[in-house]
XYZ file of N, CA and C in Angstrom:
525
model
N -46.067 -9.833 -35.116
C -45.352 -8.734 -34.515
C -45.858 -7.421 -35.098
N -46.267 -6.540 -34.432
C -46.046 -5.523 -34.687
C -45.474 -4.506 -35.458
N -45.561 -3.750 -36.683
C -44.378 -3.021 -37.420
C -43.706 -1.869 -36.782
N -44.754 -1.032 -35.503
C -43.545 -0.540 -35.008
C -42.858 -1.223 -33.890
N -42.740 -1.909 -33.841
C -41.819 -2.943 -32.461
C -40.926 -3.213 -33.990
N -40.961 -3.442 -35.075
C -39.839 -4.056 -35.791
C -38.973 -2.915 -36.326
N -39.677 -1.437 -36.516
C -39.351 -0.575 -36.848
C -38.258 -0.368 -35.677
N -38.627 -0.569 -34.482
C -37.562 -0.141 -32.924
C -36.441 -1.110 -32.842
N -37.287 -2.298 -33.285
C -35.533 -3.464 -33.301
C -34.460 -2.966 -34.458
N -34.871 -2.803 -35.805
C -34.084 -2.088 -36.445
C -33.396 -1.147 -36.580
N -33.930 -0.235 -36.075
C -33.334 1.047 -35.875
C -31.988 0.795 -34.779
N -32.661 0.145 -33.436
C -31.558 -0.313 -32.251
C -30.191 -0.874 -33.044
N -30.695 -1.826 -33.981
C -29.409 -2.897 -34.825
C -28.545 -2.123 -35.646
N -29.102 -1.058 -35.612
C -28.480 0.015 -36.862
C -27.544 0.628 -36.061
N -27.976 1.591 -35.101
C -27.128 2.206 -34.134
C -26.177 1.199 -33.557
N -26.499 0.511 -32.775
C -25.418 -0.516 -32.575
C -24.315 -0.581 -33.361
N -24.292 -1.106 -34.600
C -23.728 -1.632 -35.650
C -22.309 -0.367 -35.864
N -23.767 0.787 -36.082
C -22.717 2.207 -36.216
C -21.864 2.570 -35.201
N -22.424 2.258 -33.771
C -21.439 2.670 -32.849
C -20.483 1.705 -32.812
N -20.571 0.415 -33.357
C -19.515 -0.276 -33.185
C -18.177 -0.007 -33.678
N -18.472 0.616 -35.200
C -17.961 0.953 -35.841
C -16.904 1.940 -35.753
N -17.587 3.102 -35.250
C -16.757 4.249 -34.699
C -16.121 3.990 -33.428
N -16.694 3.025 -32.876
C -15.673 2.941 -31.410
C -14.075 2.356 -31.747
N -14.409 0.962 -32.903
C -13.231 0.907 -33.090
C -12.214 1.480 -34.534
N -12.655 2.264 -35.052
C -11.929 3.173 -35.772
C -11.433 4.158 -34.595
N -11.898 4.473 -33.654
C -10.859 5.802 -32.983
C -10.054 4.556 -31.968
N -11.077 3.472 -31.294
C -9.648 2.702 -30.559
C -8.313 2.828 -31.475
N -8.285 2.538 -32.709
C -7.040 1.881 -33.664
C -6.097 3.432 -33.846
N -7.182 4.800 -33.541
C -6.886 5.795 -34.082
C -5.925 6.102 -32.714
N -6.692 6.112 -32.091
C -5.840 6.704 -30.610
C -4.630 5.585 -30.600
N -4.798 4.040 -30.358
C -3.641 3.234 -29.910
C -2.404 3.443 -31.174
N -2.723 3.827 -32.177
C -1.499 3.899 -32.679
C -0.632 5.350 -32.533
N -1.931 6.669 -32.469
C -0.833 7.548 -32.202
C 0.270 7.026 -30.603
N -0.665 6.438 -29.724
C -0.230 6.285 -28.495
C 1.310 5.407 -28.464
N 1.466 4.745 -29.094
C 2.329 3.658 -29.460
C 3.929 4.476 -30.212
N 3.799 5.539 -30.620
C 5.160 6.082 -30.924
C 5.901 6.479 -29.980
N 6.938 6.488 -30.091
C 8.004 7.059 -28.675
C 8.113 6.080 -27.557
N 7.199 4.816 -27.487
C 6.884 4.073 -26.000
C 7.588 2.186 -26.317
N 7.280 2.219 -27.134
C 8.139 0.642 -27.650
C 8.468 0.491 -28.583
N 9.828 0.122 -29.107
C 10.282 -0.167 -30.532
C 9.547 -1.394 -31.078
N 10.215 -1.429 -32.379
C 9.333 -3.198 -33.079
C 10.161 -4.004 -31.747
N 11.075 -4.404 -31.212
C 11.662 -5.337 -30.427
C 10.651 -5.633 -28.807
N 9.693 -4.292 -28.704
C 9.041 -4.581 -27.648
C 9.603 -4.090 -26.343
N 11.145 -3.555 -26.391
C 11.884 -2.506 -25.376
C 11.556 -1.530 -25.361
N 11.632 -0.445 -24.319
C 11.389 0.306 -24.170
C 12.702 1.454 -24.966
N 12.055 2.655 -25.601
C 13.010 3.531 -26.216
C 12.841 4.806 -25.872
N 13.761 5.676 -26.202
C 13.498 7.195 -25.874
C 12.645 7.970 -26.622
N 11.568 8.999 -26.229
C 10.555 9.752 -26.981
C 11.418 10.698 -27.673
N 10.297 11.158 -28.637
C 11.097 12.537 -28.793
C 11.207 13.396 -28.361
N 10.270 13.635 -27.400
C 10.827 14.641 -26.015
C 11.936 14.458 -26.054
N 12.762 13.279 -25.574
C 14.173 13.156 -24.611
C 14.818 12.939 -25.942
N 14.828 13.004 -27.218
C 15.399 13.061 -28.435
C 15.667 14.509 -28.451
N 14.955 15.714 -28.301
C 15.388 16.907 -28.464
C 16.615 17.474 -27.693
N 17.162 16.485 -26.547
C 17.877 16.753 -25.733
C 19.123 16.740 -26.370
N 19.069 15.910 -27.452
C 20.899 15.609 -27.854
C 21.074 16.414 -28.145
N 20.437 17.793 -28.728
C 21.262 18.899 -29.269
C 22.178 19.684 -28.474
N 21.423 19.520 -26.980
C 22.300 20.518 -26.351
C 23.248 19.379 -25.181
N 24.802 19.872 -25.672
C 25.958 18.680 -24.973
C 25.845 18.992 -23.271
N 25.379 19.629 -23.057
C 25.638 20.029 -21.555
C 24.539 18.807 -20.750
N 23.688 18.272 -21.520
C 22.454 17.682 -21.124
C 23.065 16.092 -21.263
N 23.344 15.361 -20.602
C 23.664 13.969 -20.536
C 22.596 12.605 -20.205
N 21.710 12.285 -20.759
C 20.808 11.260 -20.592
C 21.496 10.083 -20.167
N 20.910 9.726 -18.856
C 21.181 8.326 -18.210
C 20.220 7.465 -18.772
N 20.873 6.229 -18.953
C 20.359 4.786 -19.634
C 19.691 4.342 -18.630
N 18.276 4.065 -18.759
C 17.238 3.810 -17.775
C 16.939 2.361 -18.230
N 17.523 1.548 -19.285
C 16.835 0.255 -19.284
C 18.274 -0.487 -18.209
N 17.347 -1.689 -18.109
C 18.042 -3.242 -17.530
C 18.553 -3.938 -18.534
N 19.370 -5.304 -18.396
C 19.472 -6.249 -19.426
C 17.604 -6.749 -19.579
N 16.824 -6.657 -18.598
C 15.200 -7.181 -18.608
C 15.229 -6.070 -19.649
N 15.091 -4.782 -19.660
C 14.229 -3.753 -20.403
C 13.397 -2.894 -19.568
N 13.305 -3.136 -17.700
C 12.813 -2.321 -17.184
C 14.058 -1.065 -16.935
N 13.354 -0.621 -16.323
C 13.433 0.834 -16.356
C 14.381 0.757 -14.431
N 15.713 1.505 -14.847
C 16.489 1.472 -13.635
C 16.830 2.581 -12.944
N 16.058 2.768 -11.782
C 15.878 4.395 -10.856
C 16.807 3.802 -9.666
N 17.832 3.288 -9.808
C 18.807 3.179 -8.412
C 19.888 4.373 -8.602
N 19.927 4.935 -9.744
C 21.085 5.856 -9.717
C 20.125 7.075 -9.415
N 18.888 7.332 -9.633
C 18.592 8.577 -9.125
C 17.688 8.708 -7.771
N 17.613 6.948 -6.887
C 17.437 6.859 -5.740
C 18.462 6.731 -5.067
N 19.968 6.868 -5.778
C 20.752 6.634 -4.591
C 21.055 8.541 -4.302
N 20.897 9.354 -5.636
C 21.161 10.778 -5.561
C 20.200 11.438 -4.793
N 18.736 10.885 -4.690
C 18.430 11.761 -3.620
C 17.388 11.241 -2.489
N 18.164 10.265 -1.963
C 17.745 9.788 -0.517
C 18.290 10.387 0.636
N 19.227 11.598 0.378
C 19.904 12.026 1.524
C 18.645 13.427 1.420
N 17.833 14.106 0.828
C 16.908 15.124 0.512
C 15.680 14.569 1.235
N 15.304 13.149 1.229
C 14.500 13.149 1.697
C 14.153 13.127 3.310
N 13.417 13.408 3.958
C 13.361 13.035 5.802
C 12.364 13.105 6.326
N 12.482 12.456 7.737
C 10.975 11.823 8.319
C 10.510 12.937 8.878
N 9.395 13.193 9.394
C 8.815 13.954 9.671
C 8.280 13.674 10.768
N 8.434 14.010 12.446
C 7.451 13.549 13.228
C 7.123 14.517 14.469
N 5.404 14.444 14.384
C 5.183 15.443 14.986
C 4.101 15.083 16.293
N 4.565 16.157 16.952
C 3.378 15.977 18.414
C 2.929 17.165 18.650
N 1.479 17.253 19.022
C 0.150 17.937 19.268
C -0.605 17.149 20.467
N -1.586 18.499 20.525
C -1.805 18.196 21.821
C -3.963 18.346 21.458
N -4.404 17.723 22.149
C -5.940 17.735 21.230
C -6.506 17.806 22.748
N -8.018 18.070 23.123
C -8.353 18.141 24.087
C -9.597 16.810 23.818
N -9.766 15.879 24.508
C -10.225 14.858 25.060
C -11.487 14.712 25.610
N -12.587 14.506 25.696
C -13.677 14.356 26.670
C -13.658 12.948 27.069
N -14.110 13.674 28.613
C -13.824 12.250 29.407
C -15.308 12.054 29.956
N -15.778 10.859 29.700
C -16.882 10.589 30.497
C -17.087 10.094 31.574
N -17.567 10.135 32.743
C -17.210 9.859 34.332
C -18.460 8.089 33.657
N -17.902 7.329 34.297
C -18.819 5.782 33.816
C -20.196 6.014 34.698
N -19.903 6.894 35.850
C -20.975 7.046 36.961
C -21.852 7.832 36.634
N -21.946 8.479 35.262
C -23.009 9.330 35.270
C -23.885 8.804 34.462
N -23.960 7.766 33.981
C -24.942 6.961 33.808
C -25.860 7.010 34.035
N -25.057 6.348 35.772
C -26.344 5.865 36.938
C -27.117 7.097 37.427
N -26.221 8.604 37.395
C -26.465 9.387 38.657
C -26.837 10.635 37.776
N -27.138 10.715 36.761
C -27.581 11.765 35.351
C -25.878 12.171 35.113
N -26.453 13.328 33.751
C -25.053 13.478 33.136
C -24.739 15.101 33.839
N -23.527 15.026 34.260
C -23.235 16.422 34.225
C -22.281 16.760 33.571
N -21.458 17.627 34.129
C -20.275 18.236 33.419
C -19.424 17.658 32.732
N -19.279 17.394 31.119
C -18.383 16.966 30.706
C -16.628 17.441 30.766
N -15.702 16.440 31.033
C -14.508 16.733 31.666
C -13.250 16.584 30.517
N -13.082 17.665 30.082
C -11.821 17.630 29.169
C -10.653 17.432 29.433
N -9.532 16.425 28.949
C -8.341 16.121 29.233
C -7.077 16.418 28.354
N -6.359 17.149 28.317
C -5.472 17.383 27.094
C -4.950 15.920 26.991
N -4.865 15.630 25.411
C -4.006 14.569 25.383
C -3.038 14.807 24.149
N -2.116 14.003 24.285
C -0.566 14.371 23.773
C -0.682 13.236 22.454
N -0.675 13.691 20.820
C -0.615 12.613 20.076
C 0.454 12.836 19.080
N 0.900 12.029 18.941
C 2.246 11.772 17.402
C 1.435 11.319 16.326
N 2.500 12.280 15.204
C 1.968 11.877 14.173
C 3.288 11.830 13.279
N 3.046 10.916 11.681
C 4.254 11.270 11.305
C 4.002 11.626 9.877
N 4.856 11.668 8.980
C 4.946 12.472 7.805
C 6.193 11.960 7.000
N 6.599 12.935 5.812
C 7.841 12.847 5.006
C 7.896 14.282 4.567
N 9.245 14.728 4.139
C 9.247 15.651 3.855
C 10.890 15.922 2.832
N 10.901 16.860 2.006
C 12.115 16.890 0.984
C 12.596 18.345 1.344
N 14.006 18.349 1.345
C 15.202 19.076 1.822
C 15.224 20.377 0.571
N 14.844 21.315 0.206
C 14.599 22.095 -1.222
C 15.918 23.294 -0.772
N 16.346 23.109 0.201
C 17.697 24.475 0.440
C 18.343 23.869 1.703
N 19.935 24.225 1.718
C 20.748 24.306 2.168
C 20.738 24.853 3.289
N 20.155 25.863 3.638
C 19.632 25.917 4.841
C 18.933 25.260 5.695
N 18.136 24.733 5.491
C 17.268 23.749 6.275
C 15.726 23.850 6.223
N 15.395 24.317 4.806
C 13.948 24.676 4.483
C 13.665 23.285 3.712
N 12.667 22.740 4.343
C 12.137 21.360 4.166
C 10.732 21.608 4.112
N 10.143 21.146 2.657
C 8.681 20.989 2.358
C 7.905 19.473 2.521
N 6.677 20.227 3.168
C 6.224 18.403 3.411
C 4.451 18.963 3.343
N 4.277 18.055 3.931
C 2.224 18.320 3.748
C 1.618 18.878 4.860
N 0.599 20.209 4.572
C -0.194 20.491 6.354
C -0.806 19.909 6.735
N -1.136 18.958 6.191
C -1.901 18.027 7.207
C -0.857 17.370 8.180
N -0.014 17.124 7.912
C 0.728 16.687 8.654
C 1.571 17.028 10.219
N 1.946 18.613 9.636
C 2.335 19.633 10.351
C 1.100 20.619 11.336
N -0.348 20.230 10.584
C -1.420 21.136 11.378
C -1.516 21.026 12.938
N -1.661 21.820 13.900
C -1.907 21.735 15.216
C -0.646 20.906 15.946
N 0.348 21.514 15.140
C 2.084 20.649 16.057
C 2.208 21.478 16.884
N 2.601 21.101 17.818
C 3.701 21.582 19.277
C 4.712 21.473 19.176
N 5.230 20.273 18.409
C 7.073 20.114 18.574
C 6.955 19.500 17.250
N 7.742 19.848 16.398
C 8.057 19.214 15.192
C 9.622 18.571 15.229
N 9.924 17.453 14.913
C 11.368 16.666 15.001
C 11.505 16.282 13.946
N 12.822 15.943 13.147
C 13.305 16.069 11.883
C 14.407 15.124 12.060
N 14.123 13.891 11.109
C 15.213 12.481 11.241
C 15.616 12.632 9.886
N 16.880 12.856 10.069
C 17.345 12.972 8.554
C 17.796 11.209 8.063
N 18.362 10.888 7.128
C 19.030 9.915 6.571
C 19.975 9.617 7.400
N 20.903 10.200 7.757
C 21.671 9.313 8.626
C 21.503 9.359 10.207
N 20.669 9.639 10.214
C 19.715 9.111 11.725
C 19.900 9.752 12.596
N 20.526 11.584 12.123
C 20.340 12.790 13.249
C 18.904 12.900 13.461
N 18.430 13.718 14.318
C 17.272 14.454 14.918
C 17.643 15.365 14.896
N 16.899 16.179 14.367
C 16.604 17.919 14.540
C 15.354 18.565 15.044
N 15.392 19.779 15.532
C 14.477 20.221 16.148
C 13.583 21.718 14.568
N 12.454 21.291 14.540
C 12.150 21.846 13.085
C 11.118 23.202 13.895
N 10.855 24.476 13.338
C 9.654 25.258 13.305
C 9.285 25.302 12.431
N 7.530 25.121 12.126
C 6.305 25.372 10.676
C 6.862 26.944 10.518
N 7.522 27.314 9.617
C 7.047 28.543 8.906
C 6.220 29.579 8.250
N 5.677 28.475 7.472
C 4.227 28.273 7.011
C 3.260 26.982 6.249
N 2.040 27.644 6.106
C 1.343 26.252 5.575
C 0.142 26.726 4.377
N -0.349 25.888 4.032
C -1.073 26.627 3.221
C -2.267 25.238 3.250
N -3.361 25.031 3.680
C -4.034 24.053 4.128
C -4.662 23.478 3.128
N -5.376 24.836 1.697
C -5.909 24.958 0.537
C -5.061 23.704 -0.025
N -3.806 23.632 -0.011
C -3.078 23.502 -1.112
C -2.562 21.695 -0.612
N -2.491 21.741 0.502
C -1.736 21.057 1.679
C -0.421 20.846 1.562
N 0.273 22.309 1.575
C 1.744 22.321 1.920
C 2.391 23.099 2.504
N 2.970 22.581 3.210
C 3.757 23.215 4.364
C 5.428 23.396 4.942
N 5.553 24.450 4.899
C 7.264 25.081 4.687
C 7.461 24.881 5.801
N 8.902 23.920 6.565
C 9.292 23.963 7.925
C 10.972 24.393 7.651
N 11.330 24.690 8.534
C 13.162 24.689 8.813
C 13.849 24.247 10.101
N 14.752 23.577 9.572
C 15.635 22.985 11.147
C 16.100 23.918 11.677
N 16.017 23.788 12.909
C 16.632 24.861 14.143
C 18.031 24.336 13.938
């Protein structure tokens, strides 16, 4: 063999060795900071100290988010705001090209545009008492009639206010 081909295997075995090294000194470094606030020794889930700073102030009441399992229980703050949320459904109107099958045979001429009428749907959350409901522009882009199904299964008649396409969000209100 060669001494520099042995000089290149060595060097490779070296680096290796070293990166091994440092990879798992910061794994152990990172997983343990990561590991405070997220599971007790029992393996349940516990409160951070984020939501520890809360006890000071009494006005602030923390709901108990575990199960007898230890998961985590969002029925009390899906039952508070499923009436905020609502469907979104919208119709636009797009223009169509129609191809005659006969121009095939007979050359092409004039292509023939057809308006056509399409639904689309969406979601959207209730942010005021009035009836200002935020949802996405893509959703709302190029509407004609916007309709608004709330939770208990009214229909409303909605106008886009505005949109912001950059961002994709879009301000509507019930008529």
């Amino acid at each position: 063999m060669n001494t520099g081909n042995v000089k290149n295997i060595v060097t490779i075995v070296i680096v290796a060795i070293l990166s091994s090294v440092i990879t798992l000194f910061g794994y152990n470094t990172v997983t343990k900071n990561n590991s405070k606030g997220i599971l007790n020794s029992s393996g349940s889930l516990r409160q951070s100290e984020y939501a520890d700073s809360f006890d000071q102030d009494k006005n602030v009441r923390l709901a108990n988010l575990t199960t007898q399992q230890g998961y985590p229980d969002f029925t009390e703050a899906a039952a508070k705001s499923v009436n905020g949320v609502v469907h979104v459904k919208v119709k636009s109107v797009s223009q169509q090209q129609y191809m005659n099958p006969f121009d095939f045979f007979f050359g092409f001429g004039e292509r023939n545009t057809q308006p056509r009428e399409q639904i689309g749907f969406g979601s959207g959350v209730i942010i005021s008492k009035d009836g200002y409901i935020i949802t996405n522009n893509h959703v709302v882009e190029g509407a004609t009639e916007v309709t608004v199904s709330l939770n208990d299964n009214r229909e409303m008649t909605a106008k886009v206010i505005g949109a912001d396409p950059q961002t994709d969000i879009a301000l509507i209100k019930i008529e």
